[in-house]
PDB file of C-alpha atoms in Angstrom:
ATOM      1  CA  GLU N 212     -15.625  63.687   9.548  1.00 86.00           C
ATOM      2  CA  ASP N 213     -16.012  62.725   5.892  1.00 91.00           C
ATOM      3  CA  GLN N 214     -13.682  59.927   4.754  1.00 95.00           C
ATOM      4  CA  VAL N 215     -12.864  58.317   1.407  1.00 98.00           C
ATOM      5  CA  THR N 216     -10.807  55.144   0.976  1.00 98.00           C
ATOM      6  CA  GLN N 217      -9.758  53.841  -2.412  1.00 98.00           C
ATOM      7  CA  SER N 218      -8.552  50.343  -3.237  1.00 97.00           C
ATOM      8  CA  PRO N 219      -6.349  48.959  -4.501  1.00 97.00           C
ATOM      9  CA  GLU N 220      -3.600  51.578  -4.182  1.00 97.00           C
ATOM     10  CA  ALA N 221      -2.051  50.304  -7.404  1.00 98.00           C
ATOM     11  CA  LEU N 222      -3.290  47.994 -10.148  1.00 98.00           C
ATOM     12  CA  ARG N 223      -1.442  46.466 -13.078  1.00 98.00           C
ATOM     13  CA  LEU N 224      -3.504  45.104 -15.964  1.00 98.00           C
ATOM     14  CA  GLN N 225      -2.743  43.634 -19.336  1.00 98.00           C
ATOM     15  CA  GLU N 226      -4.331  45.407 -22.270  1.00 98.00           C
ATOM     16  CA  GLY N 227      -7.882  44.066 -22.629  1.00 97.00           C
ATOM     17  CA  GLU N 228      -8.050  42.752 -19.038  1.00 97.00           C
ATOM     18  CA  SER N 229     -11.167  44.282 -17.438  1.00 98.00           C
ATOM     19  CA  SER N 230     -11.243  45.209 -13.739  1.00 98.00           C
ATOM     20  CA  SER N 231     -12.852  47.472 -11.134  1.00 98.00           C
ATOM     21  CA  LEU N 232     -11.589  50.181  -8.789  1.00 98.00           C
ATOM     22  CA  ASN N 233     -13.290  50.663  -5.435  1.00 98.00           C
ATOM     23  CA  CYS N 234     -14.135  53.848  -3.523  1.00 98.00           C
ATOM     24  CA  SER N 235     -15.604  53.443  -0.027  1.00 98.00           C
ATOM     25  CA  TYR N 236     -16.935  56.532   1.692  1.00 97.00           C
ATOM     26  CA  THR N 237     -18.491  57.839   4.882  1.00 95.00           C
ATOM     27  CA  VAL N 238     -20.121  61.247   4.667  1.00 91.00           C
ATOM     28  CA  SER N 239     -22.707  63.219   6.592  1.00 85.00           C
ATOM     29  CA  GLY N 240     -25.247  63.152   3.787  1.00 88.00           C
ATOM     30  CA  LEU N 241     -23.961  62.705   0.235  1.00 91.00           C
ATOM     31  CA  ARG N 242     -24.464  65.591  -2.150  1.00 90.00           C
ATOM     32  CA  GLY N 243     -22.340  64.058  -4.894  1.00 93.00           C
ATOM     33  CA  LEU N 244     -19.541  61.587  -5.622  1.00 96.00           C
ATOM     34  CA  PHE N 245     -16.969  62.525  -8.226  1.00 97.00           C
ATOM     35  CA  TRP N 246     -14.425  60.552 -10.245  1.00 98.00           C
ATOM     36  CA  TYR N 247     -11.354  62.221 -11.711  1.00 98.00           C
ATOM     37  CA  ARG N 248      -8.420  60.985 -13.770  1.00 98.00           C
ATOM     38  CA  GLN N 249      -4.973  62.439 -13.087  1.00 98.00           C
ATOM     39  CA  ASP N 250      -1.896  62.023 -15.282  1.00 97.00           C
ATOM     40  CA  PRO N 251       1.552  62.491 -13.670  1.00 93.00           C
ATOM     41  CA  GLY N 252       2.342  66.140 -12.905  1.00 90.00           C
ATOM     42  CA  LYS N 253      -1.042  67.376 -14.166  1.00 94.00           C
ATOM     43  CA  GLY N 254      -4.317  68.492 -12.632  1.00 97.00           C
ATOM     44  CA  PRO N 255      -7.255  66.092 -12.175  1.00 98.00           C
ATOM     45  CA  GLU N 256      -9.534  65.700 -15.202  1.00 97.00           C
ATOM     46  CA  PHE N 257     -13.257  65.347 -14.485  1.00 97.00           C
ATOM     47  CA  LEU N 258     -14.858  62.039 -15.455  1.00 98.00           C
ATOM     48  CA  PHE N 259     -18.214  61.515 -13.692  1.00 96.00           C
ATOM     49  CA  THR N 260     -20.584  62.821 -11.045  1.00 96.00           C
ATOM     50  CA  LEU N 261     -23.003  60.466  -9.260  1.00 96.00           C
ATOM     51  CA  TYR N 262     -25.712  61.821  -6.981  1.00 93.00           C
ATOM     52  CA  SER N 263     -27.785  58.894  -5.692  1.00 94.00           C
ATOM     53  CA  ALA N 264     -27.519  55.165  -5.016  1.00 95.00           C
ATOM     54  CA  GLY N 265     -28.244  53.089  -8.083  1.00 96.00           C
ATOM     55  CA  GLU N 266     -27.035  55.729 -10.495  1.00 97.00           C
ATOM     56  CA  GLU N 267     -24.628  54.706 -13.279  1.00 97.00           C
ATOM     57  CA  LYS N 268     -22.604  56.774 -15.758  1.00 97.00           C
ATOM     58  CA  GLU N 269     -20.583  55.585 -18.765  1.00 97.00           C
ATOM     59  CA  LYS N 270     -17.865  57.089 -20.919  1.00 95.00           C
ATOM     60  CA  GLU N 271     -16.012  55.016 -23.495  1.00 95.00           C
ATOM     61  CA  ARG N 272     -14.380  52.105 -21.578  1.00 97.00           C
ATOM     62  CA  LEU N 273     -15.309  53.495 -18.143  1.00 98.00           C
ATOM     63  CA  LYS N 274     -18.478  52.939 -16.133  1.00 98.00           C
ATOM     64  CA  ALA N 275     -19.095  54.366 -12.659  1.00 98.00           C
ATOM     65  CA  THR N 276     -21.695  52.996 -10.235  1.00 98.00           C
ATOM     66  CA  LEU N 277     -22.848  54.134  -6.803  1.00 97.00           C
ATOM     67  CA  THR N 278     -24.284  52.469  -3.696  1.00 96.00           C
ATOM     68  CA  LYS N 279     -24.967  53.976  -0.273  1.00 93.00           C
ATOM     69  CA  LYS N 280     -21.472  53.054   0.948  1.00 95.00           C
ATOM     70  CA  GLU N 281     -19.229  52.764  -2.094  1.00 97.00           C
ATOM     71  CA  SER N 282     -18.648  53.487  -5.738  1.00 98.00           C
ATOM     72  CA  PHE N 283     -16.987  51.385  -8.399  1.00 98.00           C
ATOM     73  CA  LEU N 284     -15.165  52.460 -11.523  1.00 98.00           C
ATOM     74  CA  HIS N 285     -15.331  49.585 -13.991  1.00 98.00           C
ATOM     75  CA  ILE N 286     -12.769  49.547 -16.795  1.00 98.00           C
ATOM     76  CA  THR N 287     -13.663  47.336 -19.743  1.00 98.00           C
ATOM     77  CA  ALA N 288     -10.942  46.153 -22.124  1.00 98.00           C
ATOM     78  CA  PRO N 289      -8.458  48.820 -21.016  1.00 97.00           C
ATOM     79  CA  LYS N 290      -5.795  50.257 -23.301  1.00 98.00           C
ATOM     80  CA  PRO N 291      -2.331  51.573 -22.345  1.00 97.00           C
ATOM     81  CA  GLU N 292      -3.636  55.146 -22.660  1.00 97.00           C
ATOM     82  CA  ASP N 293      -5.969  54.444 -19.719  1.00 98.00           C
ATOM     83  CA  SER N 294      -2.900  54.337 -17.456  1.00 98.00           C
ATOM     84  CA  ALA N 295      -3.289  57.116 -14.854  1.00 98.00           C
ATOM     85  CA  THR N 296      -4.261  57.718 -11.241  1.00 98.00           C
ATOM     86  CA  TYR N 297      -8.005  57.621 -10.672  1.00 98.00           C
ATOM     87  CA  LEU N 298      -9.290  59.804  -7.840  1.00 98.00           C
ATOM     88  CA  CYS N 299     -12.617  59.548  -6.033  1.00 98.00           C
ATOM     89  CA  ALA N 300     -14.048  62.481  -4.055  1.00 97.00           C
ATOM     90  CA  VAL N 301     -17.231  63.186  -2.091  1.00 95.00           C
ATOM     91  CA  GLN N 302     -19.145  66.357  -1.441  1.00 92.00           C
ATOM     92  CA  ALA N 303     -21.263  66.489   1.709  1.00 89.00           C
ATOM     93  CA  LYS N 304     -24.829  67.724   1.708  1.00 83.00           C
ATOM     94  CA  ASN N 305     -24.299  69.725   4.862  1.00 66.00           C
ATOM     95  CA  ASN N 306     -21.665  71.957   3.279  1.00 59.00           C
ATOM     96  CA  ASN N 307     -24.118  74.800   2.857  1.00 62.00           C
ATOM     97  CA  ALA N 308     -21.317  77.333   2.780  1.00 68.00           C
ATOM     98  CA  GLY N 309     -19.464  75.704  -0.077  1.00 77.00           C
ATOM     99  CA  ASN N 310     -18.756  72.612  -2.120  1.00 84.00           C
ATOM    100  CA  MET N 311     -15.430  71.338  -0.818  1.00 91.00           C
ATOM    101  CA  LEU N 312     -14.337  67.920  -2.045  1.00 94.00           C
ATOM    102  CA  THR N 313     -12.873  65.240   0.216  1.00 96.00           C
ATOM    103  CA  PHE N 314     -10.574  62.994  -1.829  1.00 98.00           C
ATOM    104  CA  GLY N 315      -9.330  59.455  -1.425  1.00 98.00           C
ATOM    105  CA  GLY N 316      -5.692  58.573  -1.964  1.00 98.00           C
ATOM    106  CA  GLY N 317      -6.270  57.391  -5.524  1.00 98.00           C
ATOM    107  CA  THR N 318      -5.649  54.172  -7.459  1.00 98.00           C
ATOM    108  CA  ARG N 319      -2.608  54.127  -9.763  1.00 98.00           C
ATOM    109  CA  LEU N 320      -3.550  52.107 -12.823  1.00 98.00           C
ATOM    110  CA  MET N 321      -0.961  50.766 -15.237  1.00 98.00           C
ATOM    111  CA  VAL N 322      -2.099  49.002 -18.403  1.00 98.00           C
ATOM    112  CA  LYS N 323       0.602  47.071 -20.249  1.00 97.00           C
ATOM    113  CA  PRO N 324       0.373  46.319 -23.978  1.00 96.00           C
TER     114      PRO N 324
ATOM    115  CA  ASP D  94     -13.431  77.808 -24.178  1.00 66.00           C
ATOM    116  CA  ALA D  95     -10.526  78.582 -21.838  1.00 79.00           C
ATOM    117  CA  GLY D  96     -10.091  76.174 -18.985  1.00 94.00           C
ATOM    118  CA  VAL D  97      -8.626  76.892 -15.562  1.00 97.00           C
ATOM    119  CA  THR D  98      -5.168  78.428 -15.781  1.00 97.00           C
ATOM    120  CA  GLN D  99      -2.516  78.700 -13.060  1.00 98.00           C
ATOM    121  CA  SER D 100       0.804  80.487 -12.757  1.00 97.00           C
ATOM    122  CA  PRO D 101       3.622  79.885 -12.328  1.00 98.00           C
ATOM    123  CA  THR D 102       3.960  76.225 -13.333  1.00 97.00           C
ATOM    124  CA  HIS D 103       6.958  75.614 -11.086  1.00 97.00           C
ATOM    125  CA  LEU D 104       8.483  77.502  -8.167  1.00 96.00           C
ATOM    126  CA  ILE D 105      11.458  76.989  -5.870  1.00 98.00           C
ATOM    127  CA  LYS D 106      11.601  78.801  -2.530  1.00 98.00           C
ATOM    128  CA  THR D 107      13.590  78.517   0.693  1.00 98.00           C
ATOM    129  CA  ARG D 108      12.256  78.005   4.203  1.00 98.00           C
ATOM    130  CA  GLY D 109      10.786  81.126   5.759  1.00 98.00           C
ATOM    131  CA  GLN D 110      10.017  82.833   2.454  1.00 98.00           C
ATOM    132  CA  GLN D 111       6.577  83.818   1.215  1.00 98.00           C
ATOM    133  CA  VAL D 112       4.937  82.736  -2.045  1.00 98.00           C
ATOM    134  CA  THR D 113       1.935  83.841  -4.138  1.00 98.00           C
ATOM    135  CA  LEU D 114       0.209  81.536  -6.598  1.00 98.00           C
ATOM    136  CA  ARG D 115      -2.356  82.693  -9.139  1.00 98.00           C
ATOM    137  CA  CYS D 116      -5.442  81.168 -10.728  1.00 98.00           C
ATOM    138  CA  SER D 117      -7.877  82.203 -13.440  1.00 98.00           C
ATOM    139  CA  PRO D 118     -11.140  80.244 -13.413  1.00 97.00           C
ATOM    140  CA  LYS D 119     -12.827  78.552 -16.352  1.00 95.00           C
ATOM    141  CA  SER D 120     -14.853  80.971 -18.462  1.00 93.00           C
ATOM    142  CA  GLY D 121     -18.214  81.664 -16.804  1.00 91.00           C
ATOM    143  CA  HIS D 122     -17.214  80.273 -13.406  1.00 94.00           C
ATOM    144  CA  ASP D 123     -17.358  82.448 -10.289  1.00 94.00           C
ATOM    145  CA  THR D 124     -16.143  80.144  -7.505  1.00 95.00           C
ATOM    146  CA  VAL D 125     -12.522  79.172  -6.908  1.00 96.00           C
ATOM    147  CA  SER D 126     -11.175  76.473  -4.594  1.00 97.00           C
ATOM    148  CA  TRP D 127      -7.576  75.679  -3.705  1.00 98.00           C
ATOM    149  CA  TYR D 128      -6.172  72.245  -2.917  1.00 98.00           C
ATOM    150  CA  GLN D 129      -2.767  70.949  -1.813  1.00 98.00           C
ATOM    151  CA  GLN D 130      -1.584  67.613  -3.173  1.00 98.00           C
ATOM    152  CA  ALA D 131       1.474  65.977  -1.651  1.00 96.00           C
ATOM    153  CA  LEU D 132       3.323  63.406  -3.735  1.00 94.00           C
ATOM    154  CA  GLY D 133       1.423  60.117  -3.932  1.00 93.00           C
ATOM    155  CA  GLN D 134      -1.629  61.441  -2.074  1.00 96.00           C
ATOM    156  CA  GLY D 135      -5.045  62.789  -2.955  1.00 97.00           C
ATOM    157  CA  PRO D 136      -5.691  66.556  -2.975  1.00 98.00           C
ATOM    158  CA  GLN D 137      -6.570  68.251   0.341  1.00 98.00           C
ATOM    159  CA  PHE D 138      -8.955  71.199   0.461  1.00 97.00           C
ATOM    160  CA  ILE D 139      -7.423  74.495   1.589  1.00 98.00           C
ATOM    161  CA  PHE D 140     -10.229  77.033   1.078  1.00 96.00           C
ATOM    162  CA  GLN D 141     -12.872  78.310  -1.306  1.00 95.00           C
ATOM    163  CA  TYR D 142     -13.711  81.824  -2.517  1.00 95.00           C
ATOM    164  CA  TYR D 143     -17.047  83.074  -3.791  1.00 93.00           C
ATOM    165  CA  GLU D 144     -18.159  86.682  -4.216  1.00 93.00           C
ATOM    166  CA  GLU D 145     -14.668  87.772  -3.096  1.00 95.00           C
ATOM    167  CA  GLU D 146     -15.097  86.151   0.318  1.00 94.00           C
ATOM    168  CA  GLU D 147     -13.644  83.007   1.887  1.00 94.00           C
ATOM    169  CA  ARG D 148     -16.684  80.743   2.168  1.00 91.00           C
ATOM    170  CA  GLN D 149     -15.165  77.524   3.431  1.00 91.00           C
ATOM    171  CA  ARG D 150     -11.808  76.506   4.880  1.00 94.00           C
ATOM    172  CA  GLY D 151     -10.047  73.190   5.432  1.00 94.00           C
ATOM    173  CA  ASN D 152      -7.602  72.260   8.192  1.00 95.00           C
ATOM    174  CA  PHE D 153      -4.765  74.540   7.179  1.00 97.00           C
ATOM    175  CA  PRO D 154      -2.994  77.113   9.387  1.00 97.00           C
ATOM    176  CA  ASP D 155      -3.510  80.810   8.855  1.00 96.00           C
ATOM    177  CA  ARG D 156      -0.111  80.954   7.100  1.00 98.00           C
ATOM    178  CA  PHE D 157      -2.285  80.049   4.138  1.00 98.00           C
ATOM    179  CA  SER D 158      -4.393  82.970   2.963  1.00 98.00           C
ATOM    180  CA  GLY D 159      -6.119  83.951  -0.220  1.00 97.00           C
ATOM    181  CA  HIS D 160      -7.962  86.538  -2.189  1.00 97.00           C
ATOM    182  CA  GLN D 161     -10.508  86.682  -4.969  1.00 98.00           C
ATOM    183  CA  PHE D 162     -10.688  89.606  -7.371  1.00 97.00           C
ATOM    184  CA  PRO D 163     -13.764  91.136  -9.036  1.00 97.00           C
ATOM    185  CA  ASN D 164     -12.943  89.231 -12.264  1.00 96.00           C
ATOM    186  CA  TYR D 165     -13.168  85.970 -10.211  1.00 97.00           C
ATOM    187  CA  SER D 166      -9.449  85.225 -10.446  1.00 98.00           C
ATOM    188  CA  SER D 167      -7.752  84.240  -7.205  1.00 98.00           C
ATOM    189  CA  GLU D 168      -4.441  84.188  -5.356  1.00 98.00           C
ATOM    190  CA  LEU D 169      -3.103  81.796  -2.757  1.00 98.00           C
ATOM    191  CA  ASN D 170      -0.484  83.191  -0.389  1.00 98.00           C
ATOM    192  CA  VAL D 171       1.673  81.081   1.894  1.00 98.00           C
ATOM    193  CA  ASN D 172       3.859  82.784   4.520  1.00 98.00           C
ATOM    194  CA  ALA D 173       6.812  81.430   6.490  1.00 98.00           C
ATOM    195  CA  LEU D 174       7.274  78.459   4.174  1.00 98.00           C
ATOM    196  CA  LEU D 175       8.116  75.075   5.676  1.00 98.00           C
ATOM    197  CA  LEU D 176       9.720  72.091   3.959  1.00 98.00           C
ATOM    198  CA  GLY D 177       6.373  70.302   4.335  1.00 97.00           C
ATOM    199  CA  ASP D 178       4.683  72.909   2.140  1.00 98.00           C
ATOM    200  CA  SER D 179       6.363  71.332  -0.895  1.00 98.00           C
ATOM    201  CA  ALA D 180       3.480  70.029  -3.009  1.00 97.00           C
ATOM    202  CA  LEU D 181       1.372  70.484  -6.124  1.00 98.00           C
ATOM    203  CA  TYR D 182      -1.090  73.317  -5.543  1.00 98.00           C
ATOM    204  CA  LEU D 183      -4.284  72.922  -7.501  1.00 98.00           C
ATOM    205  CA  CYS D 184      -6.927  75.491  -8.298  1.00 98.00           C
ATOM    206  CA  ALA D 185     -10.449  74.397  -9.184  1.00 97.00           C
ATOM    207  CA  SER D 186     -13.374  76.466 -10.407  1.00 96.00           C
ATOM    208  CA  SER D 187     -17.118  75.906 -10.467  1.00 93.00           C
ATOM    209  CA  LEU D 188     -20.319  77.753 -11.254  1.00 91.00           C
ATOM    210  CA  GLY D 189     -21.395  78.737  -7.775  1.00 81.00           C
ATOM    211  CA  PRO D 190     -20.587  77.099  -4.421  1.00 77.00           C
ATOM    212  CA  GLY D 191     -23.336  74.477  -4.779  1.00 77.00           C
ATOM    213  CA  LYS D 192     -23.174  70.939  -6.104  1.00 66.00           C
ATOM    214  CA  GLU D 193     -21.761  71.858  -9.492  1.00 80.00           C
ATOM    215  CA  THR D 194     -18.664  70.039 -10.694  1.00 92.00           C
ATOM    216  CA  GLN D 195     -15.255  71.518  -9.954  1.00 95.00           C
ATOM    217  CA  TYR D 196     -12.791  71.706 -12.844  1.00 96.00           C
ATOM    218  CA  PHE D 197      -9.092  71.718 -12.056  1.00 98.00           C
ATOM    219  CA  GLY D 198      -6.172  73.610 -13.476  1.00 98.00           C
ATOM    220  CA  PRO D 199      -2.746  72.096 -14.230  1.00 97.00           C
ATOM    221  CA  GLY D 200      -1.350  73.066 -10.846  1.00 98.00           C
ATOM    222  CA  THR D 201       1.737  74.856  -9.548  1.00 98.00           C
ATOM    223  CA  ARG D 202       4.592  72.658  -8.323  1.00 98.00           C
ATOM    224  CA  LEU D 203       6.182  74.295  -5.254  1.00 98.00           C
ATOM    225  CA  LEU D 204       9.491  73.062  -3.892  1.00 98.00           C
ATOM    226  CA  VAL D 205      10.690  74.445  -0.561  1.00 98.00           C
ATOM    227  CA  LEU D 206      14.400  73.965   0.180  1.00 97.00           C
TER     228      LEU D 206
END
């Protein structure tokens, strides 16, 4: 069974204090790993897709990396508007019938000014 | 470019009732997935529709059923509502059931009393 574990569950940072969020996964053949941002009461907003170990993607203050067992979301010099829950999800290669996502529990990030 | 839309935004029902939620996919997308997100948790996959057929299903009882229409829009039906069905119901669309990214709508908040 595919599993995704995110840590920490919650993270408080001061504005400008860089940090990393972790996503550990076990999957029967990885088709893709996805990062989403979710604001309270809203739907997840797509950030990145990573397909193979060693791949990196960047967007503004965010950088996502991937190894064979985990992914990291690095946040450089965060601002209060980066406060949100960050969700990691995997898609298994053997899901020939569809592309269901298995999500972790998320990391709630709060950035204080 | 219209994103994924869902209706209604909020809904209150009582135990034992039935509910229907609606989703219109992002323009150009033909595959719709439904997820349930309990408070403080990551989304859980319910099922996916492609070419008007259920292609993949998660671990949800058959009280949860769905439909996809020729215009690719979709409905989620839940019968015999339980208190535990209270959650944010998310619809996601993608271009095909392959590895393409899923884009989420704003969700429908269901409260069962």
